[in-house]
Amino acid sequence: MMIKLPPPVHGLLGILRSEVGPEVLPSSSFLLKLSLGLFVVSEFAVKLPTHSFFGAIGIGITAAALLALFAALVAKLLDHDERLAQTLTALAFVGAIVALINFFFRFILVLGFGFIGDELPAQELASFLLFPIFLWNVILFASIYRRAFSLGLILSFALSIAYLLILFFWIPHFFK
């Protein structure tokens, strides 16, 4: 027996498998706001163990704003403004899902191995162990950029890596 999923959920699963692009999602302001809200909350949850409450909120909001800026700049430069809402919705939903998976595995590491707090060796080891999740995020974002804006493989990976490096290594230093 097959479960019948709503079209946006089915489309999102296809995006997570890199089978389809953001065009399968409806161009909806409600979905866009929901996806960006989930992205902010998920980034907040990931950063809360290592940052202050307000620092984690700042990181979540900044991450979402930067995600929107990256997508808007690419859409404007390539004259694909009509695809911006769907692309940003896909990026935010995928980013939120990956961040929540990251949060779940970090939680497991804390419970199982006692990686608690902001101790540098523990955080570095946790980041090393969770590096495959980072790579999956890079691949998913690159796939979305490639399909949404008809970009080449190298440029889509470059955009994805640039955004994620800023998100993980630069933004957190502004919020403690």
JSON list of C-alpha atoms in Angstrom, two decimals:
[
{"chain": "A", "resi": 1, "resn": "MET", "atom": "CA", "xyz": [0.00, 0.00, 0.00]},
{"chain": "A", "resi": 2, "resn": "MET", "atom": "CA", "xyz": [1.39, 3.37, -1.01]},
{"chain": "A", "resi": 3, "resn": "ILE", "atom": "CA", "xyz": [0.87, 6.49, 1.07]},
{"chain": "A", "resi": 4, "resn": "LYS", "atom": "CA", "xyz": [-0.50, 9.44, -0.89]},
{"chain": "A", "resi": 5, "resn": "LEU", "atom": "CA", "xyz": [1.40, 12.58, 0.12]},
{"chain": "A", "resi": 6, "resn": "PRO", "atom": "CA", "xyz": [0.33, 16.15, -0.64]},
{"chain": "A", "resi": 7, "resn": "PRO", "atom": "CA", "xyz": [2.09, 17.46, -3.78]},
{"chain": "A", "resi": 8, "resn": "PRO", "atom": "CA", "xyz": [4.39, 19.93, -1.90]},
{"chain": "A", "resi": 9, "resn": "VAL", "atom": "CA", "xyz": [5.58, 17.19, 0.48]},
{"chain": "A", "resi": 10, "resn": "HIS", "atom": "CA", "xyz": [6.09, 14.77, -2.40]},
{"chain": "A", "resi": 11, "resn": "GLY", "atom": "CA", "xyz": [8.02, 17.48, -4.28]},
{"chain": "A", "resi": 12, "resn": "LEU", "atom": "CA", "xyz": [10.16, 18.22, -1.24]},
{"chain": "A", "resi": 13, "resn": "LEU", "atom": "CA", "xyz": [11.06, 14.54, -0.92]},
{"chain": "A", "resi": 14, "resn": "GLY", "atom": "CA", "xyz": [12.07, 14.56, -4.58]},
{"chain": "A", "resi": 15, "resn": "ILE", "atom": "CA", "xyz": [14.28, 17.60, -3.93]},
{"chain": "A", "resi": 16, "resn": "LEU", "atom": "CA", "xyz": [15.88, 15.86, -0.93]},
{"chain": "A", "resi": 17, "resn": "ARG", "atom": "CA", "xyz": [16.70, 12.91, -3.23]},
{"chain": "A", "resi": 18, "resn": "SER", "atom": "CA", "xyz": [18.06, 15.37, -5.86]},
{"chain": "A", "resi": 19, "resn": "GLU", "atom": "CA", "xyz": [15.61, 13.95, -8.39]},
{"chain": "A", "resi": 20, "resn": "VAL", "atom": "CA", "xyz": [13.73, 17.18, -9.12]},
{"chain": "A", "resi": 21, "resn": "GLY", "atom": "CA", "xyz": [14.26, 20.89, -8.80]},
{"chain": "A", "resi": 22, "resn": "PRO", "atom": "CA", "xyz": [12.33, 23.60, -6.96]},
{"chain": "A", "resi": 23, "resn": "GLU", "atom": "CA", "xyz": [9.87, 23.95, -9.84]},
{"chain": "A", "resi": 24, "resn": "VAL", "atom": "CA", "xyz": [7.82, 21.11, -8.29]},
{"chain": "A", "resi": 25, "resn": "LEU", "atom": "CA", "xyz": [6.94, 23.37, -5.34]},
{"chain": "A", "resi": 26, "resn": "PRO", "atom": "CA", "xyz": [4.09, 25.83, -5.70]},
{"chain": "A", "resi": 27, "resn": "SER", "atom": "CA", "xyz": [5.01, 29.50, -5.86]},
{"chain": "A", "resi": 28, "resn": "SER", "atom": "CA", "xyz": [3.30, 30.38, -2.60]},
{"chain": "A", "resi": 29, "resn": "SER", "atom": "CA", "xyz": [4.06, 33.23, -0.23]},
{"chain": "A", "resi": 30, "resn": "PHE", "atom": "CA", "xyz": [2.71, 31.11, 2.64]},
{"chain": "A", "resi": 31, "resn": "LEU", "atom": "CA", "xyz": [5.13, 28.24, 1.86]},
{"chain": "A", "resi": 32, "resn": "LEU", "atom": "CA", "xyz": [7.98, 30.71, 1.45]},
{"chain": "A", "resi": 33, "resn": "LYS", "atom": "CA", "xyz": [7.31, 32.29, 4.85]},
{"chain": "A", "resi": 34, "resn": "LEU", "atom": "CA", "xyz": [6.85, 28.87, 6.46]},
{"chain": "A", "resi": 35, "resn": "SER", "atom": "CA", "xyz": [10.11, 27.55, 5.00]},
{"chain": "A", "resi": 36, "resn": "LEU", "atom": "CA", "xyz": [12.09, 30.62, 6.04]},
{"chain": "A", "resi": 37, "resn": "GLY", "atom": "CA", "xyz": [10.57, 30.46, 9.54]},
{"chain": "A", "resi": 38, "resn": "LEU", "atom": "CA", "xyz": [11.51, 26.79, 9.86]},
{"chain": "A", "resi": 39, "resn": "PHE", "atom": "CA", "xyz": [14.99, 27.60, 8.61]},
{"chain": "A", "resi": 40, "resn": "VAL", "atom": "CA", "xyz": [15.44, 30.31, 11.25]},
{"chain": "A", "resi": 41, "resn": "VAL", "atom": "CA", "xyz": [14.17, 28.00, 14.01]},
{"chain": "A", "resi": 42, "resn": "SER", "atom": "CA", "xyz": [16.36, 25.09, 12.91]},
{"chain": "A", "resi": 43, "resn": "GLU", "atom": "CA", "xyz": [19.50, 27.24, 12.71]},
{"chain": "A", "resi": 44, "resn": "PHE", "atom": "CA", "xyz": [18.61, 28.65, 16.13]},
{"chain": "A", "resi": 45, "resn": "ALA", "atom": "CA", "xyz": [18.31, 25.11, 17.55]},
{"chain": "A", "resi": 46, "resn": "VAL", "atom": "CA", "xyz": [21.67, 24.04, 16.11]},
{"chain": "A", "resi": 47, "resn": "LYS", "atom": "CA", "xyz": [23.50, 27.10, 17.46]},
{"chain": "A", "resi": 48, "resn": "LEU", "atom": "CA", "xyz": [21.81, 27.31, 20.87]},
{"chain": "A", "resi": 49, "resn": "PRO", "atom": "CA", "xyz": [24.12, 24.80, 22.62]},
{"chain": "A", "resi": 50, "resn": "THR", "atom": "CA", "xyz": [27.21, 26.84, 21.71]},
{"chain": "A", "resi": 51, "resn": "HIS", "atom": "CA", "xyz": [25.85, 30.40, 21.67]},
{"chain": "A", "resi": 52, "resn": "SER", "atom": "CA", "xyz": [23.71, 32.63, 23.86]},
{"chain": "A", "resi": 53, "resn": "PHE", "atom": "CA", "xyz": [19.96, 32.65, 23.30]},
{"chain": "A", "resi": 54, "resn": "PHE", "atom": "CA", "xyz": [20.05, 35.98, 21.49]},
{"chain": "A", "resi": 55, "resn": "GLY", "atom": "CA", "xyz": [23.21, 35.01, 19.62]},
{"chain": "A", "resi": 56, "resn": "ALA", "atom": "CA", "xyz": [21.48, 31.87, 18.32]},
{"chain": "A", "resi": 57, "resn": "ILE", "atom": "CA", "xyz": [18.46, 33.94, 17.26]},
{"chain": "A", "resi": 58, "resn": "GLY", "atom": "CA", "xyz": [20.77, 36.37, 15.48]},
{"chain": "A", "resi": 59, "resn": "ILE", "atom": "CA", "xyz": [22.49, 33.53, 13.65]},
{"chain": "A", "resi": 60, "resn": "GLY", "atom": "CA", "xyz": [19.15, 32.06, 12.56]},
{"chain": "A", "resi": 61, "resn": "ILE", "atom": "CA", "xyz": [17.84, 35.37, 11.24]},
{"chain": "A", "resi": 62, "resn": "THR", "atom": "CA", "xyz": [21.13, 36.27, 9.56]},
{"chain": "A", "resi": 63, "resn": "ALA", "atom": "CA", "xyz": [21.37, 32.83, 7.96]},
{"chain": "A", "resi": 64, "resn": "ALA", "atom": "CA", "xyz": [17.88, 33.21, 6.47]},
{"chain": "A", "resi": 65, "resn": "ALA", "atom": "CA", "xyz": [18.59, 36.74, 5.24]},
{"chain": "A", "resi": 66, "resn": "LEU", "atom": "CA", "xyz": [21.84, 35.60, 3.65]},
{"chain": "A", "resi": 67, "resn": "LEU", "atom": "CA", "xyz": [20.09, 32.63, 2.03]},
{"chain": "A", "resi": 68, "resn": "ALA", "atom": "CA", "xyz": [17.52, 35.01, 0.53]},
{"chain": "A", "resi": 69, "resn": "LEU", "atom": "CA", "xyz": [20.23, 37.42, -0.59]},
{"chain": "A", "resi": 70, "resn": "PHE", "atom": "CA", "xyz": [22.23, 34.67, -2.33]},
{"chain": "A", "resi": 71, "resn": "ALA", "atom": "CA", "xyz": [19.15, 33.35, -4.14]},
{"chain": "A", "resi": 72, "resn": "ALA", "atom": "CA", "xyz": [17.93, 36.84, -5.10]},
{"chain": "A", "resi": 73, "resn": "LEU", "atom": "CA", "xyz": [21.33, 37.89, -6.46]},
{"chain": "A", "resi": 74, "resn": "VAL", "atom": "CA", "xyz": [21.66, 34.76, -8.57]},
{"chain": "A", "resi": 75, "resn": "ALA", "atom": "CA", "xyz": [18.08, 35.07, -9.83]},
{"chain": "A", "resi": 76, "resn": "LYS", "atom": "CA", "xyz": [18.64, 38.75, -10.72]},
{"chain": "A", "resi": 77, "resn": "LEU", "atom": "CA", "xyz": [22.02, 38.19, -12.39]},
{"chain": "A", "resi": 78, "resn": "LEU", "atom": "CA", "xyz": [20.69, 35.32, -14.48]},
{"chain": "A", "resi": 79, "resn": "ASP", "atom": "CA", "xyz": [17.34, 37.01, -15.16]},
{"chain": "A", "resi": 80, "resn": "HIS", "atom": "CA", "xyz": [15.29, 34.22, -13.55]},
{"chain": "A", "resi": 81, "resn": "ASP", "atom": "CA", "xyz": [13.25, 36.34, -11.12]},
{"chain": "A", "resi": 82, "resn": "GLU", "atom": "CA", "xyz": [10.19, 34.20, -11.79]},
{"chain": "A", "resi": 83, "resn": "ARG", "atom": "CA", "xyz": [11.88, 31.22, -10.10]},
{"chain": "A", "resi": 84, "resn": "LEU", "atom": "CA", "xyz": [13.02, 33.05, -6.97]},
{"chain": "A", "resi": 85, "resn": "ALA", "atom": "CA", "xyz": [10.10, 32.17, -4.67]},
{"chain": "A", "resi": 86, "resn": "GLN", "atom": "CA", "xyz": [10.21, 28.46, -5.47]},
{"chain": "A", "resi": 87, "resn": "THR", "atom": "CA", "xyz": [14.01, 28.35, -5.27]},
{"chain": "A", "resi": 88, "resn": "LEU", "atom": "CA", "xyz": [14.14, 30.15, -1.94]},
{"chain": "A", "resi": 89, "resn": "THR", "atom": "CA", "xyz": [11.36, 27.94, -0.59]},
{"chain": "A", "resi": 90, "resn": "ALA", "atom": "CA", "xyz": [13.29, 24.82, -1.61]},
{"chain": "A", "resi": 91, "resn": "LEU", "atom": "CA", "xyz": [16.58, 26.13, -0.20]},
{"chain": "A", "resi": 92, "resn": "ALA", "atom": "CA", "xyz": [14.98, 27.07, 3.12]},
{"chain": "A", "resi": 93, "resn": "PHE", "atom": "CA", "xyz": [13.06, 23.80, 3.53]},
{"chain": "A", "resi": 94, "resn": "VAL", "atom": "CA", "xyz": [16.10, 21.71, 2.63]},
{"chain": "A", "resi": 95, "resn": "GLY", "atom": "CA", "xyz": [18.34, 23.84, 4.86]},
{"chain": "A", "resi": 96, "resn": "ALA", "atom": "CA", "xyz": [15.91, 23.44, 7.76]},
{"chain": "A", "resi": 97, "resn": "ILE", "atom": "CA", "xyz": [15.69, 19.67, 7.32]},
{"chain": "A", "resi": 98, "resn": "VAL", "atom": "CA", "xyz": [19.47, 19.27, 7.14]},
{"chain": "A", "resi": 99, "resn": "ALA", "atom": "CA", "xyz": [19.94, 21.55, 10.16]},
{"chain": "A", "resi": 100, "resn": "LEU", "atom": "CA", "xyz": [17.42, 19.53, 12.18]},
{"chain": "A", "resi": 101, "resn": "ILE", "atom": "CA", "xyz": [19.18, 16.29, 11.23]},
{"chain": "A", "resi": 102, "resn": "ASN", "atom": "CA", "xyz": [22.46, 17.92, 12.28]},
{"chain": "A", "resi": 103, "resn": "PHE", "atom": "CA", "xyz": [20.84, 18.96, 15.58]},
{"chain": "A", "resi": 104, "resn": "PHE", "atom": "CA", "xyz": [19.56, 15.42, 16.17]},
{"chain": "A", "resi": 105, "resn": "PHE", "atom": "CA", "xyz": [22.98, 13.85, 15.62]},
{"chain": "A", "resi": 106, "resn": "ARG", "atom": "CA", "xyz": [24.71, 16.48, 17.76]},
{"chain": "A", "resi": 107, "resn": "PHE", "atom": "CA", "xyz": [22.20, 15.66, 20.51]},
{"chain": "A", "resi": 108, "resn": "ILE", "atom": "CA", "xyz": [23.04, 11.95, 20.15]},
{"chain": "A", "resi": 109, "resn": "LEU", "atom": "CA", "xyz": [26.76, 12.80, 20.42]},
{"chain": "A", "resi": 110, "resn": "VAL", "atom": "CA", "xyz": [26.12, 14.80, 23.59]},
{"chain": "A", "resi": 111, "resn": "LEU", "atom": "CA", "xyz": [24.13, 11.97, 25.16]},
{"chain": "A", "resi": 112, "resn": "GLY", "atom": "CA", "xyz": [26.34, 9.15, 23.98]},
{"chain": "A", "resi": 113, "resn": "PHE", "atom": "CA", "xyz": [29.79, 10.63, 24.28]},
{"chain": "A", "resi": 114, "resn": "GLY", "atom": "CA", "xyz": [29.43, 13.59, 26.59]},
{"chain": "A", "resi": 115, "resn": "PHE", "atom": "CA", "xyz": [30.35, 16.32, 24.09]},
{"chain": "A", "resi": 116, "resn": "ILE", "atom": "CA", "xyz": [28.92, 19.04, 26.26]},
{"chain": "A", "resi": 117, "resn": "GLY", "atom": "CA", "xyz": [29.57, 22.72, 26.16]},
{"chain": "A", "resi": 118, "resn": "ASP", "atom": "CA", "xyz": [31.87, 24.83, 24.13]},
{"chain": "A", "resi": 119, "resn": "GLU", "atom": "CA", "xyz": [35.11, 22.89, 24.70]},
{"chain": "A", "resi": 120, "resn": "LEU", "atom": "CA", "xyz": [37.10, 23.20, 21.49]},
{"chain": "A", "resi": 121, "resn": "PRO", "atom": "CA", "xyz": [38.25, 19.56, 21.10]},
{"chain": "A", "resi": 122, "resn": "ALA", "atom": "CA", "xyz": [34.71, 18.25, 21.65]},
{"chain": "A", "resi": 123, "resn": "GLN", "atom": "CA", "xyz": [33.20, 20.69, 19.14]},
{"chain": "A", "resi": 124, "resn": "GLU", "atom": "CA", "xyz": [35.90, 19.92, 16.58]},
{"chain": "A", "resi": 125, "resn": "LEU", "atom": "CA", "xyz": [35.36, 16.18, 16.95]},
{"chain": "A", "resi": 126, "resn": "ALA", "atom": "CA", "xyz": [31.59, 16.58, 16.66]},
{"chain": "A", "resi": 127, "resn": "SER", "atom": "CA", "xyz": [32.04, 18.73, 13.54]},
{"chain": "A", "resi": 128, "resn": "PHE", "atom": "CA", "xyz": [34.36, 16.12, 12.04]},
{"chain": "A", "resi": 129, "resn": "LEU", "atom": "CA", "xyz": [31.89, 13.31, 12.73]},
{"chain": "A", "resi": 130, "resn": "LEU", "atom": "CA", "xyz": [29.04, 15.33, 11.23]},
{"chain": "A", "resi": 131, "resn": "PHE", "atom": "CA", "xyz": [30.97, 16.42, 8.12]},
{"chain": "A", "resi": 132, "resn": "PRO", "atom": "CA", "xyz": [28.94, 14.06, 5.87]},
{"chain": "A", "resi": 133, "resn": "ILE", "atom": "CA", "xyz": [25.82, 16.05, 6.76]},
{"chain": "A", "resi": 134, "resn": "PHE", "atom": "CA", "xyz": [27.62, 19.23, 5.66]},
{"chain": "A", "resi": 135, "resn": "LEU", "atom": "CA", "xyz": [28.53, 17.55, 2.35]},
{"chain": "A", "resi": 136, "resn": "TRP", "atom": "CA", "xyz": [24.93, 16.44, 1.86]},
{"chain": "A", "resi": 137, "resn": "ASN", "atom": "CA", "xyz": [23.84, 20.05, 2.42]},
{"chain": "A", "resi": 138, "resn": "VAL", "atom": "CA", "xyz": [26.34, 21.24, -0.21]},
{"chain": "A", "resi": 139, "resn": "ILE", "atom": "CA", "xyz": [25.07, 18.69, -2.72]},
{"chain": "A", "resi": 140, "resn": "LEU", "atom": "CA", "xyz": [21.41, 19.53, -2.10]},
{"chain": "A", "resi": 141, "resn": "PHE", "atom": "CA", "xyz": [21.92, 23.30, -2.38]},
{"chain": "A", "resi": 142, "resn": "ALA", "atom": "CA", "xyz": [24.03, 22.84, -5.53]},
{"chain": "A", "resi": 143, "resn": "SER", "atom": "CA", "xyz": [21.32, 20.65, -7.05]},
{"chain": "A", "resi": 144, "resn": "ILE", "atom": "CA", "xyz": [18.68, 23.28, -6.30]},
{"chain": "A", "resi": 145, "resn": "TYR", "atom": "CA", "xyz": [20.77, 26.11, -7.78]},
{"chain": "A", "resi": 146, "resn": "ARG", "atom": "CA", "xyz": [21.64, 24.02, -10.84]},
{"chain": "A", "resi": 147, "resn": "ARG", "atom": "CA", "xyz": [18.04, 23.05, -11.59]},
{"chain": "A", "resi": 148, "resn": "ALA", "atom": "CA", "xyz": [16.47, 26.41, -10.70]},
{"chain": "A", "resi": 149, "resn": "PHE", "atom": "CA", "xyz": [18.80, 28.66, -12.65]},
{"chain": "A", "resi": 150, "resn": "SER", "atom": "CA", "xyz": [20.25, 26.28, -15.27]},
{"chain": "A", "resi": 151, "resn": "LEU", "atom": "CA", "xyz": [23.72, 26.74, -13.82]},
{"chain": "A", "resi": 152, "resn": "GLY", "atom": "CA", "xyz": [26.72, 24.61, -14.57]},
{"chain": "A", "resi": 153, "resn": "LEU", "atom": "CA", "xyz": [27.85, 22.07, -12.02]},
{"chain": "A", "resi": 154, "resn": "ILE", "atom": "CA", "xyz": [30.94, 23.99, -10.90]},
{"chain": "A", "resi": 155, "resn": "LEU", "atom": "CA", "xyz": [29.14, 27.31, -10.44]},
{"chain": "A", "resi": 156, "resn": "SER", "atom": "CA", "xyz": [26.25, 25.70, -8.53]},
{"chain": "A", "resi": 157, "resn": "PHE", "atom": "CA", "xyz": [28.70, 23.94, -6.20]},
{"chain": "A", "resi": 158, "resn": "ALA", "atom": "CA", "xyz": [30.69, 27.17, -5.77]},
{"chain": "A", "resi": 159, "resn": "LEU", "atom": "CA", "xyz": [27.55, 29.08, -4.73]},
{"chain": "A", "resi": 160, "resn": "SER", "atom": "CA", "xyz": [26.52, 26.32, -2.36]},
{"chain": "A", "resi": 161, "resn": "ILE", "atom": "CA", "xyz": [29.94, 26.03, -0.75]},
{"chain": "A", "resi": 162, "resn": "ALA", "atom": "CA", "xyz": [30.34, 29.81, -0.46]},
{"chain": "A", "resi": 163, "resn": "TYR", "atom": "CA", "xyz": [27.01, 30.19, 1.35]},
{"chain": "A", "resi": 164, "resn": "LEU", "atom": "CA", "xyz": [27.58, 27.25, 3.69]},
{"chain": "A", "resi": 165, "resn": "LEU", "atom": "CA", "xyz": [31.13, 28.30, 4.57]},
{"chain": "A", "resi": 166, "resn": "ILE", "atom": "CA", "xyz": [29.87, 31.78, 5.46]},
{"chain": "A", "resi": 167, "resn": "LEU", "atom": "CA", "xyz": [27.03, 30.22, 7.46]},
{"chain": "A", "resi": 168, "resn": "PHE", "atom": "CA", "xyz": [29.19, 27.81, 9.45]},
{"chain": "A", "resi": 169, "resn": "PHE", "atom": "CA", "xyz": [32.45, 29.70, 9.85]},
{"chain": "A", "resi": 170, "resn": "TRP", "atom": "CA", "xyz": [31.85, 33.43, 9.54]},
{"chain": "A", "resi": 171, "resn": "ILE", "atom": "CA", "xyz": [28.36, 34.28, 10.86]},
{"chain": "A", "resi": 172, "resn": "PRO", "atom": "CA", "xyz": [28.76, 32.54, 14.27]},
{"chain": "A", "resi": 173, "resn": "HIS", "atom": "CA", "xyz": [31.72, 34.79, 15.13]},
{"chain": "A", "resi": 174, "resn": "PHE", "atom": "CA", "xyz": [29.46, 37.85, 15.13]},
{"chain": "A", "resi": 175, "resn": "PHE", "atom": "CA", "xyz": [27.05, 36.37, 17.66]},
{"chain": "A", "resi": 176, "resn": "LYS", "atom": "CA", "xyz": [28.20, 35.01, 20.99]}
]
